[in-house]
Amino acid sequence: MTEKSTPMSSNLINILWIDDQYDILKDVVNKGKVKGFRLVPFRSLNAGMQELETNYQRYEAVLLDAKFYENENDVGTPIDTDHAFRAKERILKLAGKKEFEIFVLSGQAKDPEAIDGSFQKSFTNFYRKGNAADNNKLWKDIAAAVDRQPIVQLRRKYKAIFAVCTEAYISKDLEGIIIPLLTDFEAGKLNVDHLNVIRKVVEKLGDAISGYNLVPQELDTINTIARFLCCEWTSRDKHSTSYRLQWNQFPMEVGKMLSSLVQTTQAGSHPAYLDKHIREMGTDYWVRASFFQLLALLEWFKPFVDTSPDLRWDTRR
């Protein structure tokens, strides 16, 4: 089993690494961990690039050897740098989705004749294996490159939001919705269509609230969950049991905010007054208000469930 088959760490930043001898370079792996990076290793061009092209959002930089295999089951000693150039071409093609800085850590530098003159011109971030100064500079330069990644900046700025983007809280899939939403907000591009996006996040939050047994299992829609958390008598339908939170069991401010956000985003999901009003005014006030309500609720969720709340409610037919 290779390192790439293990779950991604939430505490380390992932760097895709292609080196046919990665399994004997434990010192490189350990130094990376100390610096806050998880090297995800592959022996070959095709395996490494297939992973990067499929899961590019997981990675923040690429580390290559100068010479490595074309396929994982290749044997012998790689003889030229062609695969490194091919890897660079494929990485550059990802630029429309995500840009990566490429670093090369190679033992080939010990033999100047082993690498043609064009290689270091094409790969300017070049470091020698076993050279202490180069190794220290490698991790310093990788850290600087990672800091330039827009998504890394988002993760640091919205740390509390990304903290709930795990299966332990809301959902790992939530990242795929949150990242474009935060990116558009930072770029000043929020519009009425983002109310649909916010609605999707709110619905996932509702699923998590239900999953933590904060509401009766029969209340399985975000609308009924929101009403219930406002301490209103709530039922799935007129023929079902009604439930109401007992007094002082839940922060009313949270319930009211969730209810307000549900009503706003529901209206924005259909050709309704609010949708028409926002488009006619040409401003983003309503959308920004909903956006900040969403962030407030996501920020609230983790510390609240971490207290292991035991909510109680009354029932009636």
PDB file of C-alpha atoms in Angstrom:
ATOM      1  CA  MET A   1       0.000   0.000   0.000  1.00  0.00           C
ATOM      2  CA  THR A   2       1.415   3.409  -0.941  1.00  0.00           C
ATOM      3  CA  GLU A   3       0.877   6.682   0.817  1.00  0.00           C
ATOM      4  CA  LYS A   4      -1.542   7.787  -1.870  1.00  0.00           C
ATOM      5  CA  SER A   5      -4.026   5.111  -0.813  1.00  0.00           C
ATOM      6  CA  THR A   6      -4.355   6.506   2.700  1.00  0.00           C
ATOM      7  CA  PRO A   7      -6.854   9.256   3.614  1.00  0.00           C
ATOM      8  CA  MET A   8      -5.784  12.823   3.028  1.00  0.00           C
ATOM      9  CA  SER A   9      -4.717  14.577   6.231  1.00  0.00           C
ATOM     10  CA  SER A  10      -6.712  17.621   7.190  1.00  0.00           C
ATOM     11  CA  ASN A  11      -3.684  19.131   8.944  1.00  0.00           C
ATOM     12  CA  LEU A  12      -1.087  18.808   6.192  1.00  0.00           C
ATOM     13  CA  ILE A  13      -1.019  20.505   2.805  1.00  0.00           C
ATOM     14  CA  ASN A  14      -0.859  18.004  -0.057  1.00  0.00           C
ATOM     15  CA  ILE A  15       1.998  18.118  -2.557  1.00  0.00           C
ATOM     16  CA  LEU A  16       1.909  15.728  -5.513  1.00  0.00           C
ATOM     17  CA  TRP A  17       5.280  14.004  -5.855  1.00  0.00           C
ATOM     18  CA  ILE A  18       6.627  11.939  -8.762  1.00  0.00           C
ATOM     19  CA  ASP A  19       9.871  10.069  -8.059  1.00  0.00           C
ATOM     20  CA  ASP A  20      10.579   6.444  -9.010  1.00  0.00           C
ATOM     21  CA  GLN A  21      12.561   6.017  -5.768  1.00  0.00           C
ATOM     22  CA  TYR A  22      10.208   7.776  -3.354  1.00  0.00           C
ATOM     23  CA  ASP A  23      10.033   4.714  -1.079  1.00  0.00           C
ATOM     24  CA  ILE A  24      13.680   5.084  -0.028  1.00  0.00           C
ATOM     25  CA  LEU A  25      13.473   8.845   0.514  1.00  0.00           C
ATOM     26  CA  LYS A  26      11.989   8.770   4.015  1.00  0.00           C
ATOM     27  CA  ASP A  27      14.021  11.799   5.055  1.00  0.00           C
ATOM     28  CA  VAL A  28      12.321  13.888   2.357  1.00  0.00           C
ATOM     29  CA  VAL A  29       8.888  12.720   3.498  1.00  0.00           C
ATOM     30  CA  ASN A  30       9.656  13.415   7.146  1.00  0.00           C
ATOM     31  CA  LYS A  31      11.113  16.853   6.451  1.00  0.00           C
ATOM     32  CA  GLY A  32       7.989  17.694   4.487  1.00  0.00           C
ATOM     33  CA  LYS A  33       5.742  16.689   7.394  1.00  0.00           C
ATOM     34  CA  VAL A  34       7.766  18.822   9.785  1.00  0.00           C
ATOM     35  CA  LYS A  35       7.232  21.771   7.445  1.00  0.00           C
ATOM     36  CA  GLY A  36       3.472  21.081   7.227  1.00  0.00           C
ATOM     37  CA  PHE A  37       3.316  19.202   3.901  1.00  0.00           C
ATOM     38  CA  ARG A  38       2.151  15.738   2.945  1.00  0.00           C
ATOM     39  CA  LEU A  39       3.932  14.307  -0.078  1.00  0.00           C
ATOM     40  CA  VAL A  40       1.589  12.076  -2.087  1.00  0.00           C
ATOM     41  CA  PRO A  41       3.977   9.869  -4.065  1.00  0.00           C
ATOM     42  CA  PHE A  42       3.874   8.207  -7.473  1.00  0.00           C
ATOM     43  CA  ARG A  43       6.580   6.437  -9.431  1.00  0.00           C
ATOM     44  CA  SER A  44       5.485   7.443 -12.900  1.00  0.00           C
ATOM     45  CA  LEU A  45       4.286  10.160 -15.231  1.00  0.00           C
ATOM     46  CA  ASN A  46       0.922   8.642 -16.075  1.00  0.00           C
ATOM     47  CA  ALA A  47      -0.114   7.626 -12.556  1.00  0.00           C
ATOM     48  CA  GLY A  48       0.912  10.933 -11.043  1.00  0.00           C
ATOM     49  CA  MET A  49      -0.668  13.063 -13.715  1.00  0.00           C
ATOM     50  CA  GLN A  50      -3.887  11.067 -13.756  1.00  0.00           C
ATOM     51  CA  GLU A  51      -4.227  11.744 -10.031  1.00  0.00           C
ATOM     52  CA  LEU A  52      -3.478  15.446 -10.425  1.00  0.00           C
ATOM     53  CA  GLU A  53      -5.829  15.879 -13.385  1.00  0.00           C
ATOM     54  CA  THR A  54      -8.630  14.099 -11.516  1.00  0.00           C
ATOM     55  CA  ASN A  55      -8.136  15.591  -8.051  1.00  0.00           C
ATOM     56  CA  TYR A  56      -6.319  18.858  -8.729  1.00  0.00           C
ATOM     57  CA  GLN A  57      -8.211  20.641  -5.939  1.00  0.00           C
ATOM     58  CA  ARG A  58      -6.485  18.439  -3.356  1.00  0.00           C
ATOM     59  CA  TYR A  59      -3.000  19.658  -4.209  1.00  0.00           C
ATOM     60  CA  GLU A  60      -1.155  22.963  -3.906  1.00  0.00           C
ATOM     61  CA  ALA A  61       2.185  22.273  -5.668  1.00  0.00           C
ATOM     62  CA  VAL A  62       4.026  19.570  -7.623  1.00  0.00           C
ATOM     63  CA  LEU A  63       7.429  18.040  -6.814  1.00  0.00           C
ATOM     64  CA  LEU A  64       9.232  16.036  -9.507  1.00  0.00           C
ATOM     65  CA  ASP A  65      12.426  14.079  -9.886  1.00  0.00           C
ATOM     66  CA  ALA A  66      14.353  14.887 -13.058  1.00  0.00           C
ATOM     67  CA  LYS A  67      13.990  11.312 -14.309  1.00  0.00           C
ATOM     68  CA  PHE A  68      11.175   8.872 -13.557  1.00  0.00           C
ATOM     69  CA  TYR A  69       9.070   6.141 -15.141  1.00  0.00           C
ATOM     70  CA  GLU A  70       6.319   6.565 -17.707  1.00  0.00           C
ATOM     71  CA  ASN A  71       4.092   3.907 -16.054  1.00  0.00           C
ATOM     72  CA  GLU A  72       3.947   2.490 -12.521  1.00  0.00           C
ATOM     73  CA  ASN A  73       4.934  -1.042 -13.582  1.00  0.00           C
ATOM     74  CA  ASP A  74       8.048   0.053 -15.495  1.00  0.00           C
ATOM     75  CA  VAL A  75      11.391  -1.296 -14.235  1.00  0.00           C
ATOM     76  CA  GLY A  76      15.050  -0.467 -14.647  1.00  0.00           C
ATOM     77  CA  THR A  77      16.638   2.957 -14.460  1.00  0.00           C
ATOM     78  CA  PRO A  78      14.899   5.952 -16.130  1.00  0.00           C
ATOM     79  CA  ILE A  79      17.287   7.206 -18.764  1.00  0.00           C
ATOM     80  CA  ASP A  80      16.166  10.718 -19.727  1.00  0.00           C
ATOM     81  CA  THR A  81      14.158  13.752 -18.656  1.00  0.00           C
ATOM     82  CA  ASP A  82      11.426  13.444 -21.292  1.00  0.00           C
ATOM     83  CA  HIS A  83       8.776  12.431 -18.764  1.00  0.00           C
ATOM     84  CA  ALA A  84       9.459  15.517 -16.648  1.00  0.00           C
ATOM     85  CA  PHE A  85       8.870  17.747 -19.680  1.00  0.00           C
ATOM     86  CA  ARG A  86       5.675  15.835 -20.489  1.00  0.00           C
ATOM     87  CA  ALA A  87       4.522  16.251 -16.906  1.00  0.00           C
ATOM     88  CA  LYS A  88       5.080  19.985 -17.135  1.00  0.00           C
ATOM     89  CA  GLU A  89       3.033  20.176 -20.344  1.00  0.00           C
ATOM     90  CA  ARG A  90       0.107  18.407 -18.691  1.00  0.00           C
ATOM     91  CA  ILE A  91       0.361  20.568 -15.571  1.00  0.00           C
ATOM     92  CA  LEU A  92       0.275  23.733 -17.681  1.00  0.00           C
ATOM     93  CA  LYS A  93      -2.894  22.488 -19.380  1.00  0.00           C
ATOM     94  CA  LEU A  94      -4.598  22.544 -15.976  1.00  0.00           C
ATOM     95  CA  ALA A  95      -4.067  26.301 -15.701  1.00  0.00           C
ATOM     96  CA  GLY A  96      -7.685  27.008 -16.599  1.00  0.00           C
ATOM     97  CA  LYS A  97      -8.740  25.043 -13.521  1.00  0.00           C
ATOM     98  CA  LYS A  98      -5.824  25.561 -11.163  1.00  0.00           C
ATOM     99  CA  GLU A  99      -2.222  26.697 -11.496  1.00  0.00           C
ATOM    100  CA  PHE A 100       0.677  24.832  -9.901  1.00  0.00           C
ATOM    101  CA  GLU A 101       4.273  25.785  -9.323  1.00  0.00           C
ATOM    102  CA  ILE A 102       6.625  22.927 -10.197  1.00  0.00           C
ATOM    103  CA  PHE A 103       9.689  21.982  -8.147  1.00  0.00           C
ATOM    104  CA  VAL A 104      12.395  19.486  -9.046  1.00  0.00           C
ATOM    105  CA  LEU A 105      14.387  17.588  -6.413  1.00  0.00           C
ATOM    106  CA  SER A 106      16.948  15.405  -8.123  1.00  0.00           C
ATOM    107  CA  GLY A 107      20.160  13.532  -7.520  1.00  0.00           C
ATOM    108  CA  GLN A 108      21.054  13.995 -11.190  1.00  0.00           C
ATOM    109  CA  ALA A 109      22.611  17.364 -10.444  1.00  0.00           C
ATOM    110  CA  LYS A 110      25.615  15.522  -9.050  1.00  0.00           C
ATOM    111  CA  ASP A 111      26.434  14.559 -12.643  1.00  0.00           C
ATOM    112  CA  PRO A 112      26.150  17.669 -14.880  1.00  0.00           C
ATOM    113  CA  GLU A 113      26.227  15.501 -17.996  1.00  0.00           C
ATOM    114  CA  ALA A 114      23.165  13.514 -16.867  1.00  0.00           C
ATOM    115  CA  ILE A 115      20.819  16.447 -17.593  1.00  0.00           C
ATOM    116  CA  ASP A 116      20.882  18.458 -20.804  1.00  0.00           C
ATOM    117  CA  GLY A 117      21.334  22.218 -20.678  1.00  0.00           C
ATOM    118  CA  SER A 118      17.711  23.016 -21.401  1.00  0.00           C
ATOM    119  CA  PHE A 119      16.384  21.231 -18.340  1.00  0.00           C
ATOM    120  CA  GLN A 120      17.317  23.724 -15.645  1.00  0.00           C
ATOM    121  CA  LYS A 121      16.235  26.569 -17.930  1.00  0.00           C
ATOM    122  CA  SER A 122      12.798  25.001 -18.154  1.00  0.00           C
ATOM    123  CA  PHE A 123      12.647  23.960 -14.482  1.00  0.00           C
ATOM    124  CA  THR A 124      14.013  26.936 -12.590  1.00  0.00           C
ATOM    125  CA  ASN A 125      12.978  25.589  -9.174  1.00  0.00           C
ATOM    126  CA  PHE A 126      15.730  22.971  -9.126  1.00  0.00           C
ATOM    127  CA  TYR A 127      17.204  21.448  -5.952  1.00  0.00           C
ATOM    128  CA  ARG A 128      19.856  18.796  -5.288  1.00  0.00           C
ATOM    129  CA  LYS A 129      19.074  15.708  -3.231  1.00  0.00           C
ATOM    130  CA  GLY A 130      21.334  15.363  -0.225  1.00  0.00           C
ATOM    131  CA  ASN A 131      22.336  19.014  -0.246  1.00  0.00           C
ATOM    132  CA  ALA A 132      21.318  20.570   3.079  1.00  0.00           C
ATOM    133  CA  ALA A 133      21.140  24.129   1.777  1.00  0.00           C
ATOM    134  CA  ASP A 134      19.063  23.079  -1.235  1.00  0.00           C
ATOM    135  CA  ASN A 135      16.718  21.010   0.904  1.00  0.00           C
ATOM    136  CA  ASN A 136      16.069  23.884   3.300  1.00  0.00           C
ATOM    137  CA  LYS A 137      15.466  26.226   0.385  1.00  0.00           C
ATOM    138  CA  LEU A 138      13.129  23.695  -1.266  1.00  0.00           C
ATOM    139  CA  TRP A 139      10.663  23.712   1.628  1.00  0.00           C
ATOM    140  CA  LYS A 140      10.918  27.456   2.066  1.00  0.00           C
ATOM    141  CA  ASP A 141      10.129  27.976  -1.620  1.00  0.00           C
ATOM    142  CA  ILE A 142       7.295  25.446  -1.584  1.00  0.00           C
ATOM    143  CA  ALA A 143       5.788  27.207   1.430  1.00  0.00           C
ATOM    144  CA  ALA A 144       5.925  30.522  -0.414  1.00  0.00           C
ATOM    145  CA  ALA A 145       4.291  28.961  -3.494  1.00  0.00           C
ATOM    146  CA  VAL A 146       1.526  27.421  -1.399  1.00  0.00           C
ATOM    147  CA  ASP A 147       0.880  30.780   0.255  1.00  0.00           C
ATOM    148  CA  ARG A 148       0.210  32.198  -3.212  1.00  0.00           C
ATOM    149  CA  GLN A 149      -2.520  29.648  -3.930  1.00  0.00           C
ATOM    150  CA  PRO A 150      -5.953  31.355  -3.786  1.00  0.00           C
ATOM    151  CA  ILE A 151      -7.614  28.332  -2.164  1.00  0.00           C
ATOM    152  CA  VAL A 152      -4.993  28.191   0.577  1.00  0.00           C
ATOM    153  CA  GLN A 153      -5.678  31.850   1.281  1.00  0.00           C
ATOM    154  CA  LEU A 154      -9.408  31.064   1.484  1.00  0.00           C
ATOM    155  CA  ARG A 155      -8.791  28.171   3.881  1.00  0.00           C
ATOM    156  CA  ARG A 156      -6.824  30.402   6.200  1.00  0.00           C
ATOM    157  CA  LYS A 157      -9.229  33.323   6.033  1.00  0.00           C
ATOM    158  CA  TYR A 158     -12.331  31.145   6.516  1.00  0.00           C
ATOM    159  CA  LYS A 159     -10.857  28.523   8.810  1.00  0.00           C
ATOM    160  CA  ALA A 160     -14.051  28.019  10.818  1.00  0.00           C
ATOM    161  CA  ILE A 161     -16.044  27.438   7.627  1.00  0.00           C
ATOM    162  CA  PHE A 162     -13.709  24.788   6.267  1.00  0.00           C
ATOM    163  CA  ALA A 163     -13.655  23.127   9.696  1.00  0.00           C
ATOM    164  CA  VAL A 164     -17.191  21.834   9.063  1.00  0.00           C
ATOM    165  CA  CYS A 165     -16.385  20.587   5.552  1.00  0.00           C
ATOM    166  CA  THR A 166     -15.696  17.091   6.856  1.00  0.00           C
ATOM    167  CA  GLU A 167     -17.794  13.969   7.288  1.00  0.00           C
ATOM    168  CA  ALA A 168     -17.456  14.432  11.053  1.00  0.00           C
ATOM    169  CA  TYR A 169     -19.532  17.631  10.892  1.00  0.00           C
ATOM    170  CA  ILE A 170     -21.413  18.429   7.683  1.00  0.00           C
ATOM    171  CA  SER A 171     -19.819  16.861   4.600  1.00  0.00           C
ATOM    172  CA  LYS A 172     -16.516  16.713   2.767  1.00  0.00           C
ATOM    173  CA  ASP A 173     -18.496  17.364  -0.431  1.00  0.00           C
ATOM    174  CA  LEU A 174     -19.420  20.757   0.986  1.00  0.00           C
ATOM    175  CA  GLU A 175     -16.012  22.088  -0.075  1.00  0.00           C
ATOM    176  CA  GLY A 176     -16.995  21.779  -3.717  1.00  0.00           C
ATOM    177  CA  ILE A 177     -19.843  24.218  -3.106  1.00  0.00           C
ATOM    178  CA  ILE A 178     -18.154  26.489  -0.566  1.00  0.00           C
ATOM    179  CA  ILE A 179     -14.947  27.188  -2.498  1.00  0.00           C
ATOM    180  CA  PRO A 180     -16.631  28.686  -5.608  1.00  0.00           C
ATOM    181  CA  LEU A 181     -19.035  30.626  -3.378  1.00  0.00           C
ATOM    182  CA  LEU A 182     -16.217  32.151  -1.315  1.00  0.00           C
ATOM    183  CA  THR A 183     -14.196  32.820  -4.459  1.00  0.00           C
ATOM    184  CA  ASP A 184     -17.081  34.715  -6.062  1.00  0.00           C
ATOM    185  CA  PHE A 185     -17.652  36.697  -2.863  1.00  0.00           C
ATOM    186  CA  GLU A 186     -13.980  37.692  -2.668  1.00  0.00           C
ATOM    187  CA  ALA A 187     -14.131  38.767  -6.320  1.00  0.00           C
ATOM    188  CA  GLY A 188     -17.269  40.863  -5.717  1.00  0.00           C
ATOM    189  CA  LYS A 189     -19.301  38.659  -8.047  1.00  0.00           C
ATOM    190  CA  LEU A 190     -22.237  37.653  -5.869  1.00  0.00           C
ATOM    191  CA  ASN A 191     -25.597  37.808  -7.676  1.00  0.00           C
ATOM    192  CA  VAL A 192     -29.117  36.485  -7.293  1.00  0.00           C
ATOM    193  CA  ASP A 193     -28.126  33.098  -8.705  1.00  0.00           C
ATOM    194  CA  HIS A 194     -25.943  32.526  -5.637  1.00  0.00           C
ATOM    195  CA  LEU A 195     -29.084  32.201  -3.530  1.00  0.00           C
ATOM    196  CA  ASN A 196     -29.491  28.759  -5.082  1.00  0.00           C
ATOM    197  CA  VAL A 197     -25.928  27.902  -4.048  1.00  0.00           C
ATOM    198  CA  ILE A 198     -26.545  29.130  -0.510  1.00  0.00           C
ATOM    199  CA  ARG A 199     -29.719  27.049  -0.413  1.00  0.00           C
ATOM    200  CA  LYS A 200     -27.717  23.900  -1.225  1.00  0.00           C
ATOM    201  CA  VAL A 201     -25.351  24.601   1.674  1.00  0.00           C
ATOM    202  CA  VAL A 202     -28.271  25.257   4.018  1.00  0.00           C
ATOM    203  CA  GLU A 203     -29.823  21.935   3.035  1.00  0.00           C
ATOM    204  CA  LYS A 204     -26.567  20.121   3.823  1.00  0.00           C
ATOM    205  CA  LEU A 205     -26.484  21.912   7.170  1.00  0.00           C
ATOM    206  CA  GLY A 206     -30.020  20.676   7.771  1.00  0.00           C
ATOM    207  CA  ASP A 207     -28.938  17.107   7.023  1.00  0.00           C
ATOM    208  CA  ALA A 208     -26.112  17.478   9.557  1.00  0.00           C
ATOM    209  CA  ILE A 209     -28.459  18.920  12.196  1.00  0.00           C
ATOM    210  CA  SER A 210     -30.712  15.921  11.689  1.00  0.00           C
ATOM    211  CA  GLY A 211     -27.740  13.551  11.712  1.00  0.00           C
ATOM    212  CA  TYR A 212     -26.714  14.834  15.137  1.00  0.00           C
ATOM    213  CA  ASN A 213     -30.253  14.129  16.415  1.00  0.00           C
ATOM    214  CA  LEU A 214     -30.869  17.781  17.192  1.00  0.00           C
ATOM    215  CA  VAL A 215     -34.381  17.448  15.770  1.00  0.00           C
ATOM    216  CA  PRO A 216     -36.970  14.624  15.678  1.00  0.00           C
ATOM    217  CA  GLN A 217     -36.238  12.208  12.830  1.00  0.00           C
ATOM    218  CA  GLU A 218     -39.645  12.855  11.251  1.00  0.00           C
ATOM    219  CA  LEU A 219     -38.640  16.472  10.579  1.00  0.00           C
ATOM    220  CA  ASP A 220     -36.423  15.721   7.630  1.00  0.00           C
ATOM    221  CA  THR A 221     -36.682  18.855   5.474  1.00  0.00           C
ATOM    222  CA  ILE A 222     -34.854  22.127   6.009  1.00  0.00           C
ATOM    223  CA  ASN A 223     -38.189  23.961   6.258  1.00  0.00           C
ATOM    224  CA  THR A 224     -39.484  21.795   9.122  1.00  0.00           C
ATOM    225  CA  ILE A 225     -36.080  21.833  10.828  1.00  0.00           C
ATOM    226  CA  ALA A 226     -35.973  25.642  10.719  1.00  0.00           C
ATOM    227  CA  ARG A 227     -39.481  25.956  12.171  1.00  0.00           C
ATOM    228  CA  PHE A 228     -38.722  23.464  14.917  1.00  0.00           C
ATOM    229  CA  LEU A 229     -35.532  25.281  15.959  1.00  0.00           C
ATOM    230  CA  CYS A 230     -37.596  28.452  16.334  1.00  0.00           C
ATOM    231  CA  CYS A 231     -39.499  26.594  19.077  1.00  0.00           C
ATOM    232  CA  GLU A 232     -42.661  26.357  16.986  1.00  0.00           C
ATOM    233  CA  TRP A 233     -44.961  23.337  16.972  1.00  0.00           C
ATOM    234  CA  THR A 234     -43.830  21.500  13.857  1.00  0.00           C
ATOM    235  CA  SER A 235     -44.921  18.377  12.028  1.00  0.00           C
ATOM    236  CA  ARG A 236     -44.117  16.724   8.715  1.00  0.00           C
ATOM    237  CA  ASP A 237     -47.726  17.133   7.627  1.00  0.00           C
ATOM    238  CA  LYS A 238     -51.164  17.664   9.203  1.00  0.00           C
ATOM    239  CA  HIS A 239     -51.595  13.952   9.878  1.00  0.00           C
ATOM    240  CA  SER A 240     -48.244  13.537  11.701  1.00  0.00           C
ATOM    241  CA  THR A 241     -47.087  14.052  15.261  1.00  0.00           C
ATOM    242  CA  SER A 242     -46.107  17.633  16.136  1.00  0.00           C
ATOM    243  CA  TYR A 243     -42.983  18.528  18.075  1.00  0.00           C
ATOM    244  CA  ARG A 244     -41.788  21.608  19.946  1.00  0.00           C
ATOM    245  CA  LEU A 245     -38.471  22.261  21.627  1.00  0.00           C
ATOM    246  CA  GLN A 246     -38.630  22.647  25.369  1.00  0.00           C
ATOM    247  CA  TRP A 247     -37.831  26.135  26.615  1.00  0.00           C
ATOM    248  CA  ASN A 248     -34.159  27.193  26.819  1.00  0.00           C
ATOM    249  CA  GLN A 249     -33.005  24.059  24.973  1.00  0.00           C
ATOM    250  CA  PHE A 250     -31.588  25.911  21.961  1.00  0.00           C
ATOM    251  CA  PRO A 251     -30.344  29.443  21.152  1.00  0.00           C
ATOM    252  CA  MET A 252     -33.338  31.244  19.682  1.00  0.00           C
ATOM    253  CA  GLU A 253     -31.084  33.604  17.727  1.00  0.00           C
ATOM    254  CA  VAL A 254     -29.739  30.675  15.724  1.00  0.00           C
ATOM    255  CA  GLY A 255     -33.192  29.296  15.042  1.00  0.00           C
ATOM    256  CA  LYS A 256     -34.463  32.666  13.832  1.00  0.00           C
ATOM    257  CA  MET A 257     -31.429  33.220  11.622  1.00  0.00           C
ATOM    258  CA  LEU A 258     -31.786  29.779  10.062  1.00  0.00           C
ATOM    259  CA  SER A 259     -35.505  30.355   9.485  1.00  0.00           C
ATOM    260  CA  SER A 260     -34.821  33.729   7.854  1.00  0.00           C
ATOM    261  CA  LEU A 261     -32.157  32.254   5.596  1.00  0.00           C
ATOM    262  CA  VAL A 262     -34.403  29.356   4.579  1.00  0.00           C
ATOM    263  CA  GLN A 263     -37.207  31.742   3.641  1.00  0.00           C
ATOM    264  CA  THR A 264     -34.916  34.047   1.668  1.00  0.00           C
ATOM    265  CA  THR A 265     -33.135  31.344  -0.292  1.00  0.00           C
ATOM    266  CA  GLN A 266     -36.365  29.518  -0.978  1.00  0.00           C
ATOM    267  CA  ALA A 267     -37.780  32.672  -2.515  1.00  0.00           C
ATOM    268  CA  GLY A 268     -34.602  33.175  -4.503  1.00  0.00           C
ATOM    269  CA  SER A 269     -34.867  29.663  -5.873  1.00  0.00           C
ATOM    270  CA  HIS A 270     -38.093  30.475  -7.716  1.00  0.00           C
ATOM    271  CA  PRO A 271     -39.418  33.296  -9.981  1.00  0.00           C
ATOM    272  CA  ALA A 272     -40.701  35.301  -7.013  1.00  0.00           C
ATOM    273  CA  TYR A 273     -40.778  38.878  -5.778  1.00  0.00           C
ATOM    274  CA  LEU A 274     -37.363  38.780  -4.135  1.00  0.00           C
ATOM    275  CA  ASP A 275     -35.685  37.320  -7.195  1.00  0.00           C
ATOM    276  CA  LYS A 276     -37.237  40.018  -9.390  1.00  0.00           C
ATOM    277  CA  HIS A 277     -36.399  42.778  -6.909  1.00  0.00           C
ATOM    278  CA  ILE A 278     -32.701  41.854  -6.702  1.00  0.00           C
ATOM    279  CA  ARG A 279     -32.340  41.706 -10.472  1.00  0.00           C
ATOM    280  CA  GLU A 280     -34.111  45.041 -10.975  1.00  0.00           C
ATOM    281  CA  MET A 281     -32.093  46.867  -8.304  1.00  0.00           C
ATOM    282  CA  GLY A 282     -28.798  45.522  -9.621  1.00  0.00           C
ATOM    283  CA  THR A 283     -27.261  45.383  -6.118  1.00  0.00           C
ATOM    284  CA  ASP A 284     -26.043  42.445  -4.049  1.00  0.00           C
ATOM    285  CA  TYR A 285     -27.294  43.541  -0.612  1.00  0.00           C
ATOM    286  CA  TRP A 286     -29.811  40.733  -0.198  1.00  0.00           C
ATOM    287  CA  VAL A 287     -27.369  38.131  -1.463  1.00  0.00           C
ATOM    288  CA  ARG A 288     -24.550  39.408   0.768  1.00  0.00           C
ATOM    289  CA  ALA A 289     -26.898  39.399   3.756  1.00  0.00           C
ATOM    290  CA  SER A 290     -27.765  35.769   3.052  1.00  0.00           C
ATOM    291  CA  PHE A 291     -24.096  34.953   2.504  1.00  0.00           C
ATOM    292  CA  PHE A 292     -23.101  36.337   5.904  1.00  0.00           C
ATOM    293  CA  GLN A 293     -26.012  34.592   7.617  1.00  0.00           C
ATOM    294  CA  LEU A 294     -24.764  31.355   6.096  1.00  0.00           C
ATOM    295  CA  LEU A 295     -21.213  31.931   7.346  1.00  0.00           C
ATOM    296  CA  ALA A 296     -22.508  32.734  10.822  1.00  0.00           C
ATOM    297  CA  LEU A 297     -24.488  29.485  10.949  1.00  0.00           C
ATOM    298  CA  LEU A 298     -21.598  27.373   9.680  1.00  0.00           C
ATOM    299  CA  GLU A 299     -19.276  29.002  12.202  1.00  0.00           C
ATOM    300  CA  TRP A 300     -21.781  28.282  14.980  1.00  0.00           C
ATOM    301  CA  PHE A 301     -22.379  24.626  14.110  1.00  0.00           C
ATOM    302  CA  LYS A 302     -19.081  22.966  15.079  1.00  0.00           C
ATOM    303  CA  PRO A 303     -18.607  24.459  18.576  1.00  0.00           C
ATOM    304  CA  PHE A 304     -22.273  23.804  19.326  1.00  0.00           C
ATOM    305  CA  VAL A 305     -22.253  20.100  18.429  1.00  0.00           C
ATOM    306  CA  ASP A 306     -18.869  19.703  20.125  1.00  0.00           C
ATOM    307  CA  THR A 307     -20.689  20.327  23.419  1.00  0.00           C
ATOM    308  CA  SER A 308     -22.757  17.145  22.766  1.00  0.00           C
ATOM    309  CA  PRO A 309     -26.098  18.896  23.273  1.00  0.00           C
ATOM    310  CA  ASP A 310     -28.995  16.781  24.485  1.00  0.00           C
ATOM    311  CA  LEU A 311     -32.077  18.563  23.174  1.00  0.00           C
ATOM    312  CA  ARG A 312     -35.514  17.627  24.458  1.00  0.00           C
ATOM    313  CA  TRP A 313     -38.931  18.324  22.974  1.00  0.00           C
ATOM    314  CA  ASP A 314     -42.635  17.931  23.656  1.00  0.00           C
ATOM    315  CA  THR A 315     -45.010  16.040  21.388  1.00  0.00           C
ATOM    316  CA  ARG A 316     -48.680  16.158  20.551  1.00  0.00           C
ATOM    317  CA  ARG A 317     -51.014  14.624  18.025  1.00  0.00           C
TER     318      ARG A 317
END
